[in-house]
Amino acid sequence: MATESYDRAKEVKQFDDSKIGVKGLVDSGVTAIPRFFIHPPETLADLRRTSLTTGPDPHVIPTIDLAGVDSGLLRPAIVEKIARASRELGFFQIVNHGIGEEVLERVIGAIKGFHEQPTEVKAKVYRRETNTGVSFLSNIDLFQSKAASWRDTLQVRLGPALPKLDEIPEICRNEVVEWNQHVTRLGELLMGLLCEGLGVETGRLKEMTFLEGRVMVAHYYPYCPQPDLTVGITSHTDPGALTILLQDQRGGLQVKFGEEWVDVKPVPGALVINIADILQIMSNDEYKSVEHRVLANTSQEPRISIAIFFNPSNRDGLYGPFPDLISPEKPARFRQFTLTDYLRRFFTKELDGKSLVNYYRLSDTQ
């Protein structure tokens, strides 16, 4: 197709207006992905280079056993493992976290069920305004990105209060409500452990409302006919303090480790935890918010992943390094900012690496 005959903006709008999502494209029988899903040459070259090398051992991402976390004897060792992983990698998996495997399977099944409903059913909640309680959409940055990614998403704002129950799609309503209860408890535990790892009071992040601004993004990655030309999610870092991710057993998540990409191998019954941008800033660079991406799905079976982002509900408070972590030997590396400013910047750009952490970095600490 000649370049001059290609109207990208028009094709993107047509796709968005259709409300069919990526799954709708697959269901229609496409054998070649639309042009606006094809990523730039530098991204594709990086994908090819990664696929040709073995890369670091996936076991570099540790699996941490939380059994005995409430015991005075075992907790210090668990805190130390979590702090080390947060400083060195920004990612770890957890087992014995108190949520049964049957619960994990139930929520994955319910999200899969939502995405596999007829298009006309899902279209009722298809909207690009993410300030509503519930929205189904494809690519939150569809109109800002250089290229779209091969996935659809159900987003639900879980906190400070759940949406009205009848706004949550019936097919996954009970499971979303149950999942919210489990991850709220687990989020409080993890925030306490992460605070202890920094040497600040256990309840500090909770007091700063980081437990309250919870958002769920439930991704559906259908089969991609040309996985060498696109991705499931492009390289990015997460907003907020931390992310709890439930992934199915199909894989596809990769984390930047130095200059290499490492697979986050699914572990049965495990949840993936990663440090997000604002906690890197509040830790004064102790903890690392690390780039990660998801490869396009090469399997005929869809891939499901469900992420919970923990943001503060106080949007106008000032956020910056914990005062306890600033000293003459280690001065503040970031300036303070409001969550309103952070989120405005996050949602008006494409997902692209770590630009926001560096945006707030003080120039003399590069």
mmCIF file of C-alpha atoms in Angstrom:
data_model
loop_
_atom_site.group_PDB
_atom_site.id
_atom_site.type_symbol
_atom_site.label_atom_id
_atom_site.label_comp_id
_atom_site.label_asym_id
_atom_site.label_seq_id
_atom_site.Cartn_x
_atom_site.Cartn_y
_atom_site.Cartn_z
ATOM 1 C CA MET A 1 0.000 0.000 0.000
ATOM 2 C CA ALA A 2 1.391 3.383 -0.949
ATOM 3 C CA THR A 3 2.136 5.633 1.994
ATOM 4 C CA GLU A 4 0.067 8.507 0.620
ATOM 5 C CA SER A 5 -3.077 6.329 0.483
ATOM 6 C CA TYR A 6 -2.787 5.292 4.129
ATOM 7 C CA ASP A 7 -4.744 7.425 6.590
ATOM 8 C CA ARG A 8 -3.669 6.086 9.977
ATOM 9 C CA ALA A 9 -5.851 8.416 12.042
ATOM 10 C CA LYS A 10 -8.903 7.385 10.032
ATOM 11 C CA GLU A 11 -8.177 3.644 10.419
ATOM 12 C CA VAL A 12 -7.583 3.986 14.167
ATOM 13 C CA LYS A 13 -10.851 5.891 14.583
ATOM 14 C CA GLN A 14 -12.747 3.316 12.527
ATOM 15 C CA PHE A 15 -11.351 0.532 14.707
ATOM 16 C CA ASP A 16 -12.234 2.381 17.906
ATOM 17 C CA ASP A 17 -15.714 3.299 16.661
ATOM 18 C CA SER A 18 -16.387 -0.347 15.771
ATOM 19 C CA LYS A 19 -16.023 -1.316 19.476
ATOM 20 C CA ILE A 20 -15.040 -4.849 18.441
ATOM 21 C CA GLY A 21 -11.570 -4.804 19.997
ATOM 22 C CA VAL A 22 -8.685 -6.978 18.889
ATOM 23 C CA LYS A 23 -10.692 -10.136 19.578
ATOM 24 C CA GLY A 24 -13.267 -8.898 17.084
ATOM 25 C CA LEU A 25 -10.543 -8.630 14.453
ATOM 26 C CA VAL A 26 -9.456 -12.204 15.162
ATOM 27 C CA ASP A 27 -13.053 -13.434 15.070
ATOM 28 C CA SER A 28 -13.498 -11.770 11.672
ATOM 29 C CA GLY A 29 -10.751 -14.026 10.339
ATOM 30 C CA VAL A 30 -7.936 -11.522 9.738
ATOM 31 C CA THR A 31 -4.712 -13.214 8.625
ATOM 32 C CA ALA A 32 -2.685 -9.980 8.536
ATOM 33 C CA ILE A 33 -2.773 -7.399 11.324
ATOM 34 C CA PRO A 34 -3.965 -3.887 10.407
ATOM 35 C CA ARG A 35 -1.129 -1.521 9.646
ATOM 36 C CA PHE A 36 -1.578 0.636 12.761
ATOM 37 C CA PHE A 37 -0.642 -2.401 14.913
ATOM 38 C CA ILE A 38 2.769 -2.763 13.249
ATOM 39 C CA HIS A 39 5.493 -1.426 15.536
ATOM 40 C CA PRO A 40 8.450 0.753 14.513
ATOM 41 C CA PRO A 41 11.586 -0.937 13.119
ATOM 42 C CA GLU A 42 13.603 -0.331 16.323
ATOM 43 C CA THR A 43 10.975 -2.147 18.443
ATOM 44 C CA LEU A 44 10.793 -5.054 15.990
ATOM 45 C CA ALA A 45 14.584 -5.293 15.830
ATOM 46 C CA ASP A 46 14.688 -5.531 19.630
ATOM 47 C CA LEU A 47 12.037 -8.287 19.556
ATOM 48 C CA ARG A 48 14.015 -10.248 16.935
ATOM 49 C CA ARG A 49 17.265 -9.816 18.842
ATOM 50 C CA THR A 50 15.614 -11.072 22.033
ATOM 51 C CA SER A 51 14.109 -14.108 20.287
ATOM 52 C CA LEU A 52 17.535 -15.092 18.906
ATOM 53 C CA THR A 53 19.333 -15.045 22.276
ATOM 54 C CA THR A 54 18.764 -17.223 25.288
ATOM 55 C CA GLY A 55 18.881 -14.197 27.619
ATOM 56 C CA PRO A 56 19.226 -14.330 31.402
ATOM 57 C CA ASP A 57 17.923 -17.297 33.375
ATOM 58 C CA PRO A 58 14.225 -16.682 34.161
ATOM 59 C CA HIS A 59 14.994 -17.795 37.731
ATOM 60 C CA VAL A 60 16.668 -14.396 38.169
ATOM 61 C CA ILE A 61 13.137 -13.234 39.116
ATOM 62 C CA PRO A 62 12.832 -14.757 42.607
ATOM 63 C CA THR A 63 9.808 -16.569 44.008
ATOM 64 C CA ILE A 64 9.396 -15.560 47.657
ATOM 65 C CA ASP A 65 7.467 -17.753 50.090
ATOM 66 C CA LEU A 66 5.272 -15.673 52.413
ATOM 67 C CA ALA A 67 4.526 -18.609 54.743
ATOM 68 C CA GLY A 68 5.095 -17.440 58.323
ATOM 69 C CA VAL A 69 5.053 -13.740 57.429
ATOM 70 C CA ASP A 70 3.156 -12.976 60.645
ATOM 71 C CA SER A 71 5.770 -14.799 62.717
ATOM 72 C CA GLY A 72 8.363 -12.706 64.516
ATOM 73 C CA LEU A 73 10.925 -15.377 63.653
ATOM 74 C CA LEU A 74 10.315 -15.593 59.878
ATOM 75 C CA ARG A 75 9.186 -12.062 58.979
ATOM 76 C CA PRO A 76 12.652 -10.391 59.023
ATOM 77 C CA ALA A 77 13.982 -12.886 56.444
ATOM 78 C CA ILE A 78 10.933 -12.345 54.213
ATOM 79 C CA VAL A 79 11.330 -8.552 54.490
ATOM 80 C CA GLU A 80 14.989 -8.877 53.520
ATOM 81 C CA LYS A 81 14.199 -11.010 50.441
ATOM 82 C CA ILE A 82 11.487 -8.621 49.269
ATOM 83 C CA ALA A 83 13.694 -5.562 49.820
ATOM 84 C CA ARG A 84 16.595 -7.143 47.925
ATOM 85 C CA ALA A 85 14.370 -8.087 44.963
ATOM 86 C CA SER A 86 12.848 -4.581 44.970
ATOM 87 C CA ARG A 87 16.289 -2.949 44.952
ATOM 88 C CA GLU A 88 17.908 -5.202 42.355
ATOM 89 C CA LEU A 89 15.097 -6.249 40.025
ATOM 90 C CA GLY A 90 11.888 -4.393 40.838
ATOM 91 C CA PHE A 91 10.014 -7.684 40.308
ATOM 92 C CA PHE A 92 9.369 -10.852 42.298
ATOM 93 C CA GLN A 93 6.751 -13.584 42.573
ATOM 94 C CA ILE A 94 5.045 -14.653 45.796
ATOM 95 C CA VAL A 95 3.565 -17.964 46.926
ATOM 96 C CA ASN A 96 1.673 -18.873 50.111
ATOM 97 C CA HIS A 97 0.088 -15.424 49.935
ATOM 98 C CA GLY A 98 -3.182 -16.573 51.452
ATOM 99 C CA ILE A 99 -5.279 -16.700 48.257
ATOM 100 C CA GLY A 100 -6.243 -20.210 47.173
ATOM 101 C CA GLU A 101 -5.555 -21.472 43.649
ATOM 102 C CA GLU A 102 -9.284 -22.059 43.125
ATOM 103 C CA VAL A 103 -9.854 -18.309 43.651
ATOM 104 C CA LEU A 104 -7.145 -17.479 41.092
ATOM 105 C CA GLU A 105 -8.675 -19.875 38.566
ATOM 106 C CA ARG A 106 -12.148 -18.485 39.175
ATOM 107 C CA VAL A 107 -11.165 -14.863 38.511
ATOM 108 C CA ILE A 108 -9.155 -15.791 35.382
ATOM 109 C CA GLY A 109 -12.144 -17.793 34.098
ATOM 110 C CA ALA A 110 -14.554 -14.927 34.766
ATOM 111 C CA ILE A 111 -12.369 -12.383 32.942
ATOM 112 C CA LYS A 112 -11.963 -14.777 30.008
ATOM 113 C CA GLY A 113 -15.737 -15.177 30.002
ATOM 114 C CA PHE A 114 -16.253 -11.403 29.836
ATOM 115 C CA HIS A 115 -13.920 -10.972 26.865
ATOM 116 C CA GLU A 116 -15.473 -13.902 24.988
ATOM 117 C CA GLN A 117 -19.002 -12.530 25.126
ATOM 118 C CA PRO A 118 -20.595 -11.368 21.855
ATOM 119 C CA THR A 119 -19.323 -7.999 20.647
ATOM 120 C CA GLU A 120 -22.711 -6.324 21.098
ATOM 121 C CA VAL A 121 -22.692 -7.238 24.802
ATOM 122 C CA LYS A 122 -19.183 -5.872 25.431
ATOM 123 C CA ALA A 123 -19.873 -2.790 23.312
ATOM 124 C CA LYS A 124 -22.287 -1.539 25.972
ATOM 125 C CA VAL A 125 -19.314 -0.755 28.251
ATOM 126 C CA TYR A 126 -16.824 0.159 25.486
ATOM 127 C CA ARG A 127 -15.611 3.655 26.266
ATOM 128 C CA ARG A 128 -12.357 5.572 26.276
ATOM 129 C CA GLU A 129 -13.165 7.675 29.374
ATOM 130 C CA THR A 130 -11.273 5.833 32.114
ATOM 131 C CA ASN A 131 -12.601 8.011 34.933
ATOM 132 C CA THR A 132 -15.804 5.957 34.889
ATOM 133 C CA GLY A 133 -16.167 2.935 37.131
ATOM 134 C CA VAL A 134 -16.054 0.306 34.376
ATOM 135 C CA SER A 135 -14.745 0.474 30.815
ATOM 136 C CA PHE A 136 -13.903 -2.017 28.082
ATOM 137 C CA LEU A 137 -11.439 -0.771 25.481
ATOM 138 C CA SER A 138 -8.494 -1.713 23.318
ATOM 139 C CA ASN A 139 -5.220 0.144 24.040
ATOM 140 C CA ILE A 140 -5.592 2.944 26.565
ATOM 141 C CA ASP A 141 -3.036 4.955 24.540
ATOM 142 C CA LEU A 142 -4.526 4.067 21.125
ATOM 143 C CA PHE A 143 -4.590 7.666 19.890
ATOM 144 C CA GLN A 144 -1.220 8.684 21.405
ATOM 145 C CA SER A 145 0.937 5.664 20.539
ATOM 146 C CA LYS A 146 3.168 5.102 17.529
ATOM 147 C CA ALA A 147 1.545 1.684 17.126
ATOM 148 C CA ALA A 148 -1.290 -0.203 18.789
ATOM 149 C CA SER A 149 -0.712 -3.428 20.728
ATOM 150 C CA TRP A 150 -2.569 -6.721 20.290
ATOM 151 C CA ARG A 151 -4.846 -6.818 23.361
ATOM 152 C CA ASP A 152 -8.199 -5.802 24.818
ATOM 153 C CA THR A 153 -8.787 -4.612 28.388
ATOM 154 C CA LEU A 154 -11.568 -4.502 30.946
ATOM 155 C CA GLN A 155 -10.806 -1.757 33.474
ATOM 156 C CA VAL A 156 -12.601 -1.460 36.823
ATOM 157 C CA ARG A 157 -11.941 1.231 39.441
ATOM 158 C CA LEU A 158 -11.997 -0.726 42.696
ATOM 159 C CA GLY A 159 -11.313 2.033 45.190
ATOM 160 C CA PRO A 160 -11.811 4.025 47.283
ATOM 161 C CA ALA A 161 -15.260 2.503 46.625
ATOM 162 C CA LEU A 162 -16.424 -0.127 44.148
ATOM 163 C CA PRO A 163 -18.639 1.001 41.270
ATOM 164 C CA LYS A 164 -22.341 0.260 41.658
ATOM 165 C CA LEU A 165 -22.632 -3.500 41.404
ATOM 166 C CA ASP A 166 -24.890 -3.386 38.353
ATOM 167 C CA GLU A 167 -22.151 -1.458 36.498
ATOM 168 C CA ILE A 168 -19.763 -4.407 36.810
ATOM 169 C CA PRO A 169 -20.535 -6.919 34.032
ATOM 170 C CA GLU A 170 -22.637 -9.722 35.489
ATOM 171 C CA ILE A 171 -20.445 -12.448 34.000
ATOM 172 C CA CYS A 172 -17.512 -11.459 36.230
ATOM 173 C CA ARG A 173 -19.221 -9.379 38.948
ATOM 174 C CA ASN A 174 -18.913 -11.775 41.897
ATOM 175 C CA GLU A 175 -15.336 -12.681 41.004
ATOM 176 C CA VAL A 176 -14.236 -9.023 40.697
ATOM 177 C CA VAL A 177 -15.793 -8.189 44.084
ATOM 178 C CA GLU A 178 -14.111 -11.215 45.688
ATOM 179 C CA TRP A 179 -10.771 -10.434 44.019
ATOM 180 C CA ASN A 180 -10.919 -6.866 45.298
ATOM 181 C CA GLN A 181 -11.280 -8.127 48.878
ATOM 182 C CA HIS A 182 -8.319 -10.493 48.523
ATOM 183 C CA VAL A 183 -5.951 -8.008 46.852
ATOM 184 C CA THR A 184 -6.803 -5.239 49.318
ATOM 185 C CA ARG A 185 -5.698 -7.473 52.194
ATOM 186 C CA LEU A 186 -2.626 -8.631 50.314
ATOM 187 C CA GLY A 187 -1.762 -5.098 49.202
ATOM 188 C CA GLU A 188 -1.758 -3.918 52.809
ATOM 189 C CA LEU A 189 0.555 -6.758 53.799
ATOM 190 C CA LEU A 190 2.972 -6.086 50.917
ATOM 191 C CA MET A 191 3.059 -2.332 51.553
ATOM 192 C CA GLY A 192 3.964 -3.037 55.169
ATOM 193 C CA LEU A 193 6.778 -5.391 54.162
ATOM 194 C CA LEU A 194 8.095 -2.917 51.581
ATOM 195 C CA CYS A 195 8.059 -0.101 54.154
ATOM 196 C CA GLU A 196 9.933 -2.260 56.671
ATOM 197 C CA GLY A 197 12.487 -3.038 53.945
ATOM 198 C CA LEU A 198 13.165 0.689 53.636
ATOM 199 C CA GLY A 199 13.303 1.215 57.385
ATOM 200 C CA VAL A 200 10.143 3.330 57.546
ATOM 201 C CA GLU A 201 7.027 2.633 59.622
ATOM 202 C CA THR A 202 4.997 -0.384 58.502
ATOM 203 C CA GLY A 203 1.754 1.559 57.972
ATOM 204 C CA ARG A 204 3.248 4.550 56.172
ATOM 205 C CA LEU A 205 1.964 3.814 52.649
ATOM 206 C CA LYS A 206 -1.469 2.886 53.981
ATOM 207 C CA GLU A 207 -1.645 6.186 55.899
ATOM 208 C CA MET A 208 -0.808 7.980 52.649
ATOM 209 C CA THR A 209 -3.932 6.364 51.043
ATOM 210 C CA PHE A 210 -1.990 4.065 48.674
ATOM 211 C CA LEU A 211 -4.325 1.210 49.543
ATOM 212 C CA GLU A 212 -7.382 3.170 48.485
ATOM 213 C CA GLY A 213 -6.836 4.128 44.826
ATOM 214 C CA ARG A 214 -7.026 0.619 43.387
ATOM 215 C CA VAL A 215 -7.566 0.049 39.656
ATOM 216 C CA MET A 216 -7.940 -3.342 37.961
ATOM 217 C CA VAL A 217 -6.933 -3.827 34.345
ATOM 218 C CA ALA A 218 -7.880 -7.268 33.053
ATOM 219 C CA HIS A 219 -6.138 -7.952 29.754
ATOM 220 C CA TYR A 220 -7.127 -10.424 27.044
ATOM 221 C CA TYR A 221 -4.448 -11.328 24.479
ATOM 222 C CA PRO A 222 -6.005 -13.260 21.596
ATOM 223 C CA TYR A 223 -4.000 -15.218 19.042
ATOM 224 C CA CYS A 224 -1.913 -12.906 16.850
ATOM 225 C CA PRO A 225 -1.381 -13.982 13.214
ATOM 226 C CA GLN A 226 1.815 -11.879 12.893
ATOM 227 C CA PRO A 227 3.467 -11.853 16.343
ATOM 228 C CA ASP A 228 6.799 -10.688 14.897
ATOM 229 C CA LEU A 229 5.233 -7.348 13.885
ATOM 230 C CA THR A 230 3.533 -6.254 17.113
ATOM 231 C CA VAL A 231 3.435 -6.767 20.897
ATOM 232 C CA GLY A 232 0.836 -7.458 23.575
ATOM 233 C CA ILE A 233 1.949 -4.425 25.604
ATOM 234 C CA THR A 234 4.864 -2.223 24.689
ATOM 235 C CA SER A 235 7.707 -1.545 27.139
ATOM 236 C CA HIS A 236 6.548 0.627 30.056
ATOM 237 C CA THR A 237 6.635 1.104 33.815
ATOM 238 C CA ASP A 238 3.591 1.206 36.085
ATOM 239 C CA PRO A 239 2.026 4.154 37.915
ATOM 240 C CA GLY A 240 1.477 4.159 41.673
ATOM 241 C CA ALA A 241 3.259 2.277 44.452
ATOM 242 C CA LEU A 242 3.073 -1.361 43.432
ATOM 243 C CA THR A 243 1.254 -3.758 41.128
ATOM 244 C CA ILE A 244 -0.181 -7.178 41.955
ATOM 245 C CA LEU A 245 -0.449 -9.265 38.777
ATOM 246 C CA LEU A 246 -2.270 -12.540 38.293
ATOM 247 C CA GLN A 247 -1.114 -14.162 35.064
ATOM 248 C CA ASP A 248 -2.292 -17.446 33.603
ATOM 249 C CA GLN A 249 0.172 -20.204 32.741
ATOM 250 C CA ARG A 250 0.830 -19.147 29.123
ATOM 251 C CA GLY A 251 3.703 -16.719 29.735
ATOM 252 C CA GLY A 252 4.613 -13.719 27.590
ATOM 253 C CA LEU A 253 5.539 -11.198 30.315
ATOM 254 C CA GLN A 254 9.139 -9.977 30.090
ATOM 255 C CA VAL A 255 11.144 -7.707 32.403
ATOM 256 C CA LYS A 256 14.126 -5.517 31.487
ATOM 257 C CA PHE A 257 17.188 -6.823 33.320
ATOM 258 C CA GLY A 258 20.186 -4.652 32.504
ATOM 259 C CA GLU A 259 20.150 -4.521 28.707
ATOM 260 C CA GLU A 260 18.415 -7.903 28.354
ATOM 261 C CA TRP A 261 14.815 -9.069 28.543
ATOM 262 C CA VAL A 262 13.993 -11.916 30.910
ATOM 263 C CA ASP A 263 10.827 -14.027 30.878
ATOM 264 C CA VAL A 264 8.673 -14.034 34.007
ATOM 265 C CA LYS A 265 7.895 -17.748 33.951
ATOM 266 C CA PRO A 266 4.435 -18.543 35.338
ATOM 267 C CA VAL A 267 4.588 -20.358 38.687
ATOM 268 C CA PRO A 268 1.398 -22.246 39.626
ATOM 269 C CA GLY A 269 -0.435 -20.421 42.410
ATOM 270 C CA ALA A 270 1.985 -17.462 42.369
ATOM 271 C CA LEU A 271 1.299 -13.745 41.964
ATOM 272 C CA VAL A 272 3.749 -11.343 40.314
ATOM 273 C CA ILE A 273 4.619 -8.189 42.279
ATOM 274 C CA ASN A 274 6.409 -5.175 40.867
ATOM 275 C CA ILE A 275 7.500 -1.802 42.171
ATOM 276 C CA ALA A 276 5.828 1.143 40.420
ATOM 277 C CA ASP A 277 7.086 4.638 39.625
ATOM 278 C CA ILE A 278 5.865 6.549 42.664
ATOM 279 C CA LEU A 279 7.393 4.053 45.116
ATOM 280 C CA GLN A 280 10.749 4.312 43.332
ATOM 281 C CA ILE A 281 10.550 8.073 43.862
ATOM 282 C CA MET A 282 9.402 7.768 47.506
ATOM 283 C CA SER A 283 12.188 5.269 48.214
ATOM 284 C CA ASN A 284 14.641 7.888 46.895
ATOM 285 C CA ASP A 285 15.875 5.422 44.249
ATOM 286 C CA GLU A 286 16.278 2.508 46.695
ATOM 287 C CA TYR A 287 13.554 0.456 45.005
ATOM 288 C CA LYS A 288 13.403 0.175 41.226
ATOM 289 C CA SER A 289 10.396 0.569 38.938
ATOM 290 C CA VAL A 290 11.508 -1.507 35.972
ATOM 291 C CA GLU A 291 10.437 -1.574 32.344
ATOM 292 C CA HIS A 292 8.394 -4.590 31.300
ATOM 293 C CA ARG A 293 6.433 -5.678 28.242
ATOM 294 C CA VAL A 294 4.208 -8.497 26.989
ATOM 295 C CA LEU A 295 4.870 -10.367 23.769
ATOM 296 C CA ALA A 296 2.080 -10.932 21.245
ATOM 297 C CA ASN A 297 0.311 -14.247 21.785
ATOM 298 C CA THR A 298 1.394 -16.986 19.359
ATOM 299 C CA SER A 299 -0.994 -19.574 20.833
ATOM 300 C CA GLN A 300 -4.475 -20.291 19.519
ATOM 301 C CA GLU A 301 -5.575 -20.157 23.152
ATOM 302 C CA PRO A 302 -5.969 -16.619 24.581
ATOM 303 C CA ARG A 303 -3.738 -15.333 27.336
ATOM 304 C CA ILE A 304 -5.315 -13.647 30.402
ATOM 305 C CA SER A 305 -3.627 -11.379 32.946
ATOM 306 C CA ILE A 306 -5.166 -9.229 35.674
ATOM 307 C CA ALA A 307 -3.207 -6.350 37.198
ATOM 308 C CA ILE A 308 -4.159 -4.279 40.233
ATOM 309 C CA PHE A 309 -2.457 -0.873 40.460
ATOM 310 C CA PHE A 310 -2.245 0.737 43.908
ATOM 311 C CA ASN A 311 -2.417 4.537 43.676
ATOM 312 C CA PRO A 312 -3.087 7.013 46.478
ATOM 313 C CA SER A 313 -6.655 8.333 46.642
ATOM 314 C CA ASN A 314 -5.316 11.714 47.816
ATOM 315 C CA ARG A 315 -4.641 13.354 44.464
ATOM 316 C CA ASP A 316 -3.656 16.779 45.762
ATOM 317 C CA GLY A 317 -1.158 15.738 48.427
ATOM 318 C CA LEU A 318 2.544 16.135 47.704
ATOM 319 C CA TYR A 319 4.600 13.035 46.916
ATOM 320 C CA GLY A 320 8.365 12.795 46.944
ATOM 321 C CA PRO A 321 11.120 10.890 48.770
ATOM 322 C CA PHE A 322 10.323 9.811 52.343
ATOM 323 C CA PRO A 323 11.989 12.413 54.623
ATOM 324 C CA ASP A 324 13.442 9.506 56.657
ATOM 325 C CA LEU A 325 15.494 8.442 53.617
ATOM 326 C CA ILE A 326 17.046 11.852 52.944
ATOM 327 C CA SER A 327 20.389 12.728 54.509
ATOM 328 C CA PRO A 328 23.461 14.841 53.707
ATOM 329 C CA GLU A 329 25.051 11.631 52.389
ATOM 330 C CA LYS A 330 22.001 10.814 50.250
ATOM 331 C CA PRO A 331 20.061 13.981 49.388
ATOM 332 C CA ALA A 332 16.631 13.895 47.737
ATOM 333 C CA ARG A 333 16.887 12.683 44.153
ATOM 334 C CA PHE A 334 13.387 13.768 43.124
ATOM 335 C CA ARG A 335 11.232 16.839 43.464
ATOM 336 C CA GLN A 336 7.764 16.700 44.967
ATOM 337 C CA PHE A 337 4.632 16.515 42.823
ATOM 338 C CA THR A 338 0.894 15.947 43.111
ATOM 339 C CA LEU A 339 -0.793 12.764 41.926
ATOM 340 C CA THR A 340 -3.052 14.899 39.729
ATOM 341 C CA ASP A 341 0.007 16.163 37.844
ATOM 342 C CA TYR A 342 1.531 12.678 37.619
ATOM 343 C CA LEU A 343 -1.629 11.018 36.262
ATOM 344 C CA ARG A 344 -2.281 13.815 33.791
ATOM 345 C CA ARG A 345 1.162 13.247 32.325
ATOM 346 C CA PHE A 346 0.803 9.451 32.428
ATOM 347 C CA PHE A 347 -2.491 9.395 30.533
ATOM 348 C CA THR A 348 -1.625 11.975 27.884
ATOM 349 C CA LYS A 349 1.391 10.118 26.536
ATOM 350 C CA GLU A 350 1.954 6.706 25.076
ATOM 351 C CA LEU A 351 3.302 3.877 27.205
ATOM 352 C CA ASP A 352 7.022 4.338 26.667
ATOM 353 C CA GLY A 353 9.668 3.322 29.110
ATOM 354 C CA LYS A 354 10.483 5.355 32.228
ATOM 355 C CA SER A 355 10.061 8.953 31.181
ATOM 356 C CA LEU A 356 7.952 9.989 34.188
ATOM 357 C CA VAL A 357 10.369 8.887 36.921
ATOM 358 C CA ASN A 358 13.070 10.827 35.132
ATOM 359 C CA TYR A 359 10.752 13.787 34.615
ATOM 360 C CA TYR A 360 10.609 14.337 38.389
ATOM 361 C CA ARG A 361 14.301 13.552 38.942
ATOM 362 C CA LEU A 362 16.401 16.485 40.143
ATOM 363 C CA SER A 363 18.882 17.364 37.410
ATOM 364 C CA ASP A 364 21.961 17.196 39.645
ATOM 365 C CA THR A 365 21.243 13.553 40.606
ATOM 366 C CA GLN A 366 21.395 12.062 37.112
#
